[in-house]
Tab-separated table of C-alpha atoms in Angstrom:
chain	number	residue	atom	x	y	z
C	18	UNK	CA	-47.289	-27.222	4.650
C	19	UNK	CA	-44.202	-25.747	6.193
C	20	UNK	CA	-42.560	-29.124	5.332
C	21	UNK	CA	-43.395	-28.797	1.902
C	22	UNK	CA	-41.890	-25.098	1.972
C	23	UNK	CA	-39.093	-25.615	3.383
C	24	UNK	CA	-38.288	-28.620	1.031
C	25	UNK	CA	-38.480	-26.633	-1.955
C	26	UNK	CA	-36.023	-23.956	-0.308
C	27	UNK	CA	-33.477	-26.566	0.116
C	28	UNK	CA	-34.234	-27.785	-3.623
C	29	UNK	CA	-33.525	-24.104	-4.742
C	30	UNK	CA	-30.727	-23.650	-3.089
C	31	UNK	CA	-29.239	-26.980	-3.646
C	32	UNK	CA	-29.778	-26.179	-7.714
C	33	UNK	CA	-28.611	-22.760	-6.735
C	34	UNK	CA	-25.401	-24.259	-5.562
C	35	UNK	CA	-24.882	-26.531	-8.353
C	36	UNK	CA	-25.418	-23.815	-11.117
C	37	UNK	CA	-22.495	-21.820	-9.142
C	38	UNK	CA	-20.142	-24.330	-9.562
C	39	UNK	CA	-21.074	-25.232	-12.675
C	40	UNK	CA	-21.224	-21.596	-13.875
C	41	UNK	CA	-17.772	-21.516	-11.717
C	42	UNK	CA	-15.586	-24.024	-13.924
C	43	UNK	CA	-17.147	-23.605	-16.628
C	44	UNK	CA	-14.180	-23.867	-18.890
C	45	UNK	CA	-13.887	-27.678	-17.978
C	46	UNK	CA	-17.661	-28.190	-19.467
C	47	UNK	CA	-16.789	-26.424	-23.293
C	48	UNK	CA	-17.627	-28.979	-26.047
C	49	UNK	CA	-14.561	-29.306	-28.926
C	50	UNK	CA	-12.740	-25.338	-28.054
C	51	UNK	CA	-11.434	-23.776	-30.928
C	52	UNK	CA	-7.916	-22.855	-31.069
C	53	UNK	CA	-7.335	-20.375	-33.379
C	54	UNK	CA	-4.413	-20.746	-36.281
C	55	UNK	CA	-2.492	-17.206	-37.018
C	56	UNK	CA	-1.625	-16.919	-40.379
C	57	UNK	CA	1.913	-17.875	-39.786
C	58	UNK	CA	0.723	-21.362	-38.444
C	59	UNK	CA	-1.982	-21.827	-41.590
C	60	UNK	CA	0.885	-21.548	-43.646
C	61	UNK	CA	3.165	-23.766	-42.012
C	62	UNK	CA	0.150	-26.502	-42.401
C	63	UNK	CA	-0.941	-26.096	-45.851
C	64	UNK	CA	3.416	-26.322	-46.829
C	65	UNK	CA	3.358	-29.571	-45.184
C	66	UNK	CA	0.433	-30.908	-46.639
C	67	UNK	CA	1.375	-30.028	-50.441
C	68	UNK	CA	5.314	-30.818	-49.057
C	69	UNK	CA	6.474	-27.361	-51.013
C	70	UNK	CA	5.469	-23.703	-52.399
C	71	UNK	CA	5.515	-22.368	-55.297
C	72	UNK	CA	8.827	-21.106	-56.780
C	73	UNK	CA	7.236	-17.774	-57.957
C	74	UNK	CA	4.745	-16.520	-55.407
C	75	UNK	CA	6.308	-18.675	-52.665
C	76	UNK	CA	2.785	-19.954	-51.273
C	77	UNK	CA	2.155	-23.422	-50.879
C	78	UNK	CA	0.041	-25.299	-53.348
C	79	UNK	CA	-0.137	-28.818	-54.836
C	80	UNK	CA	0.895	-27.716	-58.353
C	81	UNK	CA	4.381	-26.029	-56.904
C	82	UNK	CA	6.940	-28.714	-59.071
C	83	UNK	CA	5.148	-27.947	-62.237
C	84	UNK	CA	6.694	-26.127	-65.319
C	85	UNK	CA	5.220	-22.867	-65.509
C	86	UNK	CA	2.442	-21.464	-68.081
C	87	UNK	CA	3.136	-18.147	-69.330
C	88	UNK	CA	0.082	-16.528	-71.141
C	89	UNK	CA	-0.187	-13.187	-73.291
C	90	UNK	CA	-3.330	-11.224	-72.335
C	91	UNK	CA	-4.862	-8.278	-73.382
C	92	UNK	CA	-3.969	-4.975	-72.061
C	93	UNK	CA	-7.290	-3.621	-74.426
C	94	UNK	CA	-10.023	-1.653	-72.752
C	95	UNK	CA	-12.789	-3.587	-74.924
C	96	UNK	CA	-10.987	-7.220	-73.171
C	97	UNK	CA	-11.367	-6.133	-69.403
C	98	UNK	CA	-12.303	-7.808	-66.810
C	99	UNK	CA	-9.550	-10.375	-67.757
C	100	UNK	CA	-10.185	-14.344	-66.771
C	101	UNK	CA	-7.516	-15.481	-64.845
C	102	UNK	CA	-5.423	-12.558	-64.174
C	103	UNK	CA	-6.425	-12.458	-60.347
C	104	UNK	CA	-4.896	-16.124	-59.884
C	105	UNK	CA	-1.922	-15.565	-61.716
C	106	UNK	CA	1.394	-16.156	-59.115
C	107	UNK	CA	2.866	-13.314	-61.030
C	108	UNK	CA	1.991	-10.300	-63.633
C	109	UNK	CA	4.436	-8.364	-66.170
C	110	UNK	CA	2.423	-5.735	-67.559
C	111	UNK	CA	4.887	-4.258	-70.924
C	112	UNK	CA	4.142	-1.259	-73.756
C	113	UNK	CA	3.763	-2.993	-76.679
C	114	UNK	CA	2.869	-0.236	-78.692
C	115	UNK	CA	4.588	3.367	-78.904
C	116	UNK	CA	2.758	5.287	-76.032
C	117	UNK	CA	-0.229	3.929	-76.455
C	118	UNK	CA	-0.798	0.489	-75.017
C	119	UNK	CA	0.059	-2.675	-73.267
C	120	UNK	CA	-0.305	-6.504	-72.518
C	121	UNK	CA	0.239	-8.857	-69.723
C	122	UNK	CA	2.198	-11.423	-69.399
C	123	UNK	CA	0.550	-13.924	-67.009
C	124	UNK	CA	2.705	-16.385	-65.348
C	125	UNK	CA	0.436	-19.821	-63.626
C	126	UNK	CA	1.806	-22.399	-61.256
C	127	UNK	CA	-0.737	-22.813	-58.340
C	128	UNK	CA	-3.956	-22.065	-59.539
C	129	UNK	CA	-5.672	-23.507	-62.411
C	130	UNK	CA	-8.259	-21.519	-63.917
C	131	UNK	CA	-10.983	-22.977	-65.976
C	132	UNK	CA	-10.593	-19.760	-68.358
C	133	UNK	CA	-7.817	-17.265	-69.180
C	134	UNK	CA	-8.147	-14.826	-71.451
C	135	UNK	CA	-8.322	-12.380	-73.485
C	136	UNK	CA	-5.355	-14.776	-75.336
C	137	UNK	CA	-3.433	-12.006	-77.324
C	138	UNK	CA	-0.200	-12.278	-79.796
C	139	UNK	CA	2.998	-12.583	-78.825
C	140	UNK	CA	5.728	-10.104	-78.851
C	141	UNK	CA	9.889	-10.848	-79.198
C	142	UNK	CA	10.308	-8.890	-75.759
C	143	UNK	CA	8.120	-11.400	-73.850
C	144	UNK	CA	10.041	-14.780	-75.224
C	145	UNK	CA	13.242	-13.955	-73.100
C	146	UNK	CA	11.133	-13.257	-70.154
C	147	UNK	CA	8.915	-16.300	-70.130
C	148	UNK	CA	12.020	-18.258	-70.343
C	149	UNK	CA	13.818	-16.642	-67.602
C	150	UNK	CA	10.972	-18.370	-65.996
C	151	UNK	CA	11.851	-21.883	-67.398
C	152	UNK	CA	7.721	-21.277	-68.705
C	153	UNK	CA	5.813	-23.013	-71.515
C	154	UNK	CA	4.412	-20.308	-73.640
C	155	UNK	CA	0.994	-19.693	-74.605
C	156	UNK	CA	-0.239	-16.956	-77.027
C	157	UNK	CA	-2.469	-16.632	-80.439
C	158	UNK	CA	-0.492	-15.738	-83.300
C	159	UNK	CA	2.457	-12.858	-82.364
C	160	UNK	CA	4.821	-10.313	-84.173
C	161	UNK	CA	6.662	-11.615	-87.159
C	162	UNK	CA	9.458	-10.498	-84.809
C	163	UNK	CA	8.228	-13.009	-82.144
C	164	UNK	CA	7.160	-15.733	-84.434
C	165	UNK	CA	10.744	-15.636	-86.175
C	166	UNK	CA	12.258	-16.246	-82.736
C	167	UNK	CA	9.646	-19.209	-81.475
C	168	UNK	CA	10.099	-20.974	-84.834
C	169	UNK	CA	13.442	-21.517	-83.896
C	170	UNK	CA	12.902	-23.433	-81.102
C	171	UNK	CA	14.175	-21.290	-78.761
C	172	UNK	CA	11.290	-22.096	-76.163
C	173	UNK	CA	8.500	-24.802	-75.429
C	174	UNK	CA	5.269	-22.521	-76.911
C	175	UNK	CA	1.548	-23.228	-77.790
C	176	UNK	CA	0.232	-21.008	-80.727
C	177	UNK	CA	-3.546	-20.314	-81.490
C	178	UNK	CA	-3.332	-20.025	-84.947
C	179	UNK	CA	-2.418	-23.798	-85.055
C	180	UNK	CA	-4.146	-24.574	-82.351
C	181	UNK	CA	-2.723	-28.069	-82.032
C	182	UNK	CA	-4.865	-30.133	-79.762
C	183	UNK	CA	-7.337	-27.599	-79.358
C	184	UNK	CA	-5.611	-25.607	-76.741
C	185	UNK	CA	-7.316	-22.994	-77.374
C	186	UNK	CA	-10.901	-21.783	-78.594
C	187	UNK	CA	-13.009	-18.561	-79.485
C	188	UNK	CA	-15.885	-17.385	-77.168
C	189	UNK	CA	-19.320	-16.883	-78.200
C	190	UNK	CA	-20.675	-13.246	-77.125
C	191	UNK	CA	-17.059	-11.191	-77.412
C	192	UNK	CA	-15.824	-8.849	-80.476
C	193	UNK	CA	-13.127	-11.014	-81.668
C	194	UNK	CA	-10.014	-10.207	-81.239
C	195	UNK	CA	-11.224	-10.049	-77.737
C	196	UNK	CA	-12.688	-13.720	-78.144
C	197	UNK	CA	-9.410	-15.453	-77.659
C	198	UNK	CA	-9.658	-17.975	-74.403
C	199	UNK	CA	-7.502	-20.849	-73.389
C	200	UNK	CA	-7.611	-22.774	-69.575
C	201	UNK	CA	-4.756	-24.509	-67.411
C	202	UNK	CA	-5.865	-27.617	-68.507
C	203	UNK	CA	-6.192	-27.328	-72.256
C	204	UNK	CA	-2.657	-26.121	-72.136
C	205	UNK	CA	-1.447	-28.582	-69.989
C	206	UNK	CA	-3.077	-31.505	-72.232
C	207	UNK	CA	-1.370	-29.566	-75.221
C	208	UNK	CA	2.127	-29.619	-73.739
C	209	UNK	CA	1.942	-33.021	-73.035
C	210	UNK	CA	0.512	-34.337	-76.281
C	211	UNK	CA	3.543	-31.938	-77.837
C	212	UNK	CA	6.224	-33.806	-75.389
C	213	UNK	CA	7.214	-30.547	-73.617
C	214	UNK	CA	8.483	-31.315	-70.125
C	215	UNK	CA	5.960	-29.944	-67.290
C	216	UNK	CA	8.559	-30.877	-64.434
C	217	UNK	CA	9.681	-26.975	-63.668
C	218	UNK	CA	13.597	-26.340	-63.191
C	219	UNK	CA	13.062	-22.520	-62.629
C	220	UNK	CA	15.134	-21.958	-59.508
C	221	UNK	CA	12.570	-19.538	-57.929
C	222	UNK	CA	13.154	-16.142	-55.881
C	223	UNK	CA	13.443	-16.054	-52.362
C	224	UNK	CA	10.535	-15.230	-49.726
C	225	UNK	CA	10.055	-13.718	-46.181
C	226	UNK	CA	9.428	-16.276	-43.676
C	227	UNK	CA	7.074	-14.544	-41.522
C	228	UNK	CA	4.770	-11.689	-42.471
C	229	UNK	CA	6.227	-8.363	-40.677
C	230	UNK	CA	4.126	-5.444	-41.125
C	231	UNK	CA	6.416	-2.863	-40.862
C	232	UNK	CA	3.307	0.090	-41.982
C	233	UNK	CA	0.665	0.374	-40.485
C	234	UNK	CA	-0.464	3.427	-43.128
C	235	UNK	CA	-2.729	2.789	-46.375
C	236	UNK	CA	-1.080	4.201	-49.313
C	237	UNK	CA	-1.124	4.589	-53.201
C	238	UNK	CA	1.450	3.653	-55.713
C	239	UNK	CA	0.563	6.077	-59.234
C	240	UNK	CA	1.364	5.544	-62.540
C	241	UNK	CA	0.481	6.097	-66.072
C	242	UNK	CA	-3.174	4.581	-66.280
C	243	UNK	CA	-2.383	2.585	-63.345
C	244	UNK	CA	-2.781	3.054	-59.279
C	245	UNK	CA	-2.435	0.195	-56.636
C	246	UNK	CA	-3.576	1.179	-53.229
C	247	UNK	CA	-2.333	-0.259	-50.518
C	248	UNK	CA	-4.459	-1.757	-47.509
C	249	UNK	CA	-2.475	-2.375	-44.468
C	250	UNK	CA	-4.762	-4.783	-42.997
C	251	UNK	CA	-4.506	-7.057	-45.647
C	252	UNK	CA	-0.990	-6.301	-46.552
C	253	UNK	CA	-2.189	-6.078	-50.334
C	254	UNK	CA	-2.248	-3.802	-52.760
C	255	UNK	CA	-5.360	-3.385	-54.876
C	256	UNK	CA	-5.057	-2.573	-58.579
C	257	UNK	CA	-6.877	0.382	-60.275
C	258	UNK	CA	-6.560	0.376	-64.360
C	259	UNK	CA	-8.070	3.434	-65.791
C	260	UNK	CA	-10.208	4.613	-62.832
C	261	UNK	CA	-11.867	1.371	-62.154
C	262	UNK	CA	-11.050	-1.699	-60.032
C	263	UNK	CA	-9.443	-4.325	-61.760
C	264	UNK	CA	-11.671	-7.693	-61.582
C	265	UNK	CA	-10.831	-11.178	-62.183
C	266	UNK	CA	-13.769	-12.377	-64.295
C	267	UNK	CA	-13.183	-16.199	-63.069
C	268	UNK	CA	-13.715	-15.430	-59.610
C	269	UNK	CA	-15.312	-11.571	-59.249
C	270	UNK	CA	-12.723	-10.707	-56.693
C	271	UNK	CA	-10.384	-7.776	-56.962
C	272	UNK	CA	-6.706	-8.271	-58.325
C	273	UNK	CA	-4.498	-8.335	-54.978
C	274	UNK	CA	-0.998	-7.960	-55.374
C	275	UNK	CA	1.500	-8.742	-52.373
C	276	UNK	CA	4.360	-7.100	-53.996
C	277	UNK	CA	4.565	-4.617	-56.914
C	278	UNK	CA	7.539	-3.997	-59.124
C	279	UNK	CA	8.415	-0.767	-60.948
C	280	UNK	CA	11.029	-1.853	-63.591
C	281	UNK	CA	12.599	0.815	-65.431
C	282	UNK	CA	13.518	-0.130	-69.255
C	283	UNK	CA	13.926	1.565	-72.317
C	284	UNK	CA	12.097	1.178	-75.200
C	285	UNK	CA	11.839	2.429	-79.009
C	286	UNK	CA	9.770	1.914	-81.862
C	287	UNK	CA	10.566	-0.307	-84.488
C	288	UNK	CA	8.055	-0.718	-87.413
C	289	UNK	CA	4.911	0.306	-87.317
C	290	UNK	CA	3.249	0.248	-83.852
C	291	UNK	CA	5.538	-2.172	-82.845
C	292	UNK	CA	8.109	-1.781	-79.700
C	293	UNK	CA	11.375	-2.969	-78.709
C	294	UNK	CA	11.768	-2.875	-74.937
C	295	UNK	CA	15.169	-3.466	-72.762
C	296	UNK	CA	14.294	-6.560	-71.137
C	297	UNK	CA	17.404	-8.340	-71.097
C	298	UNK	CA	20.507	-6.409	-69.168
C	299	UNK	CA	20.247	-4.313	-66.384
C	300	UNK	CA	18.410	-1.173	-65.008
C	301	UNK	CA	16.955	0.462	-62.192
C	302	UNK	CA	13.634	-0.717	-60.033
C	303	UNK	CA	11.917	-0.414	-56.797
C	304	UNK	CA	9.739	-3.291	-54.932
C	305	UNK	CA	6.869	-2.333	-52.701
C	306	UNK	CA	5.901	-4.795	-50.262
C	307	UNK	CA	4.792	-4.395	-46.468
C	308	UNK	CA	3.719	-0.778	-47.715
C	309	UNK	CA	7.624	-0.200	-47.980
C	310	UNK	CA	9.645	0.910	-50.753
C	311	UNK	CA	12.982	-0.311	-51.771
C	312	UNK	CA	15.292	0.676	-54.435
C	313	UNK	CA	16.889	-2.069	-56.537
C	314	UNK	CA	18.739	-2.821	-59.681
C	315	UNK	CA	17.029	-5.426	-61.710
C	316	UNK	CA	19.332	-7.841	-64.156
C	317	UNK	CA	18.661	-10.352	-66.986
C	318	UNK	CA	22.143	-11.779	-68.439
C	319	UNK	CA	21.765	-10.593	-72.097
C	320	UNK	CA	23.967	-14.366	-72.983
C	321	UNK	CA	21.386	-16.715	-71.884
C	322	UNK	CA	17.614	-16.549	-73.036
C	323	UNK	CA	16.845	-18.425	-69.981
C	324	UNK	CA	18.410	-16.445	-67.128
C	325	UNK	CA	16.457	-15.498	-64.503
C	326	UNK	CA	14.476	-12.216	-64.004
C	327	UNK	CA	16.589	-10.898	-60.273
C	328	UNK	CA	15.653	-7.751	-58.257
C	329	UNK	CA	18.948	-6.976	-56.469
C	330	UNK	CA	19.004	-4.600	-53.511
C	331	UNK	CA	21.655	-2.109	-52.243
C	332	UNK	CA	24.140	-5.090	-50.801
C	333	UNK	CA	24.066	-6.748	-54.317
C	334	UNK	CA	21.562	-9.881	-52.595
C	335	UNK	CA	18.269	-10.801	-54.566
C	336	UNK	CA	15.126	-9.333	-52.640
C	337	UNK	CA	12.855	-11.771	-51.118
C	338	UNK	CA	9.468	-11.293	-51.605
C	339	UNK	CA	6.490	-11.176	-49.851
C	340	UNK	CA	4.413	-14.330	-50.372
C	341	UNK	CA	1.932	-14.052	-52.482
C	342	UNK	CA	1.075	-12.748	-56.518
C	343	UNK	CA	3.625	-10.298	-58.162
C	344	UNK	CA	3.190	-7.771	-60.394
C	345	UNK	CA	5.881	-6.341	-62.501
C	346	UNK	CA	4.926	-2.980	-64.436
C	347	UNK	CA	7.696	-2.266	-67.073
C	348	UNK	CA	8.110	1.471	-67.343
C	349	UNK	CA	10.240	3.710	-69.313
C	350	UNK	CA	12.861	5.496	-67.162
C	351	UNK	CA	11.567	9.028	-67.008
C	352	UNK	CA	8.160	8.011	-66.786
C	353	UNK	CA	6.347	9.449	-63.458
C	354	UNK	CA	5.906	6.892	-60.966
C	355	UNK	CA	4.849	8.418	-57.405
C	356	UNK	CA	3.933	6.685	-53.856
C	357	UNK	CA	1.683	9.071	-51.296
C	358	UNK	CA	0.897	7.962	-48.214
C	359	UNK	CA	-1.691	9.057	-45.335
């Protein structure tokens, strides 16, 4: 008996021992550890694997050498939530009518949503600045101001009204002329069929390298109809439109912007409800990124349709941007534009 008790003593604290060491070194026993990838790193492997970014919202993707798609949406209360406008790599949101309201211009390189719309007109003001872009443009009917221009040739566009190749179509269920829809690949299969060249030549802006967050307080940016508020967490800011949050229909997520431009341009009316905004020349701006402001001068050569779009800063040098989706709100220059942090 006392055998068989002290036999199981030495058993315990044999397994004792063993459990110690075990318990002791136990780094040596982990099965497949985890190293985790900052952000920095996960971008430094997705560039490599897609061997570039794109030339607008400087994150990599596999569509970063193709010609961009430039698509008028609706800036209509009856169109919203928009499809597509949350994978955009970059916004311009313009008055196209006296003081009352405005459209997008949506800009597409890396993502390729299966729907975008609501496909609106197209206006003169917006032809110079999709080709500053070097973009194909998409949009149904326009302006006889704008459709004088485009049937000139002055820029690779697809038209609705045509609808050549069936680039476009009308959605069951929406008020038309809210019904207006369109997806990368329709207009992609378009463009070709039409011989356009999808191989992009824009020469792109310049990005940060590494993320610096240089606030570490939230923060809203206020204009007319319009508030982005900024989470520095995330280093986005969210967009507001009219007291609600504005949704991407495609994917149900919020609109994130990494930077947000206030461009300052004049604008008068010309016939009927119909504007004529100062997008080609120069005027003032300011770029919020890293919940910072800077001041810059924006310029558009006023001799070449296709010049690019540049934010200059104080030393004359083009801002970089933060990577990730732009949004450009064209203002008039006395309009009130206020940032308020907390």
């Amino acid at each position: 008996m006392k055998s068989t008790i002290v036999n199981v003593l030495i058993f315990i604290f044999i397994l004792g021992g063993a459990v110690f060491l075990i318990l002791r070194s136990g780094q040596n026993f982990e099965i497949n550890p985890q190293k985790k990838i900052s952000p920095e790193e996960e971008f430094d492997k997705k560039k490599q694997e897609f061997g570039g970014v794109s030339p607008i919202s400087g994150l990599p993707c596999k569509n970063w050498q193709r010609r961009p798609l430039a698509v008028t949406l609706a800036g209509d209360v009856e169109a919203r939530p928009l499809s597509g406008v949350g994978q955009a790599d970059l916004v311009i949101n313009m008055p196209v009518y006296e003081d009352f309201i405005t459209r997008m211009l949506a800009f597409f390189v890396c993502e390729e949503p299966e729907e975008i719309g609501s496909v609106r007109s197209a206006r003169h003001d917006f032809i110079p600045l999709a080709a500053g872009f070097d973009a194909i443009y998409a949009h149904w009917g326009g302006s006889h101001f704008a459709l004088e221009k485009l049937k000139t040739g002055v820029i690779d566009n697809l038209d609705a009204l045509p609808n050549l190749y069936n680039a476009f179509y009308r959605k069951p269920g929406i008020v038309a002329p809210h019904n207006g829809f369109t997806s990368t690949e329709r207009l992609l299969k378009a463009s070709q069929k039409l011989g356009y060249r999808l191989e992009n030549e824009f020469v792109g802006y310049q990005h940060l390298g590494q993320l610096e967050f240089k606030s570490i307080k939230s923060g809203s940016l206020i204009l007319s109809g319009i508030r982005y508020e900024y989470d520095p967490v995330e280093n986005f800011y969210y967009r507001w439109r009219a007291g609600r949050k504005e949704i991407d229909r495609n994917t149900g997520q919020r609109v994130a912007a990494s930077n947000v431009v206030i461009m300052r341009a004049s604008s008068r009316q010309i016939e009927g409800d119909y504007n004529d905004v100062d997008v080609e020349g120069t005027g003032a701006c300011r770029v919020y990124q890293n919940g910072q402001v800077i001041d810059c001068v924006w310029q558009k050569d006023r001799a070449s349709l296709s010049s690019k779009l540049k934010f200059l800063d104080s030393n004359g040098a083009e801002i970089k941007f933060v990577p990730g989706q732009i949004w450009i709100e064209i203002v008039s220059p006395g309009e009130k534009v206020s940032w308020e942090t907390e």
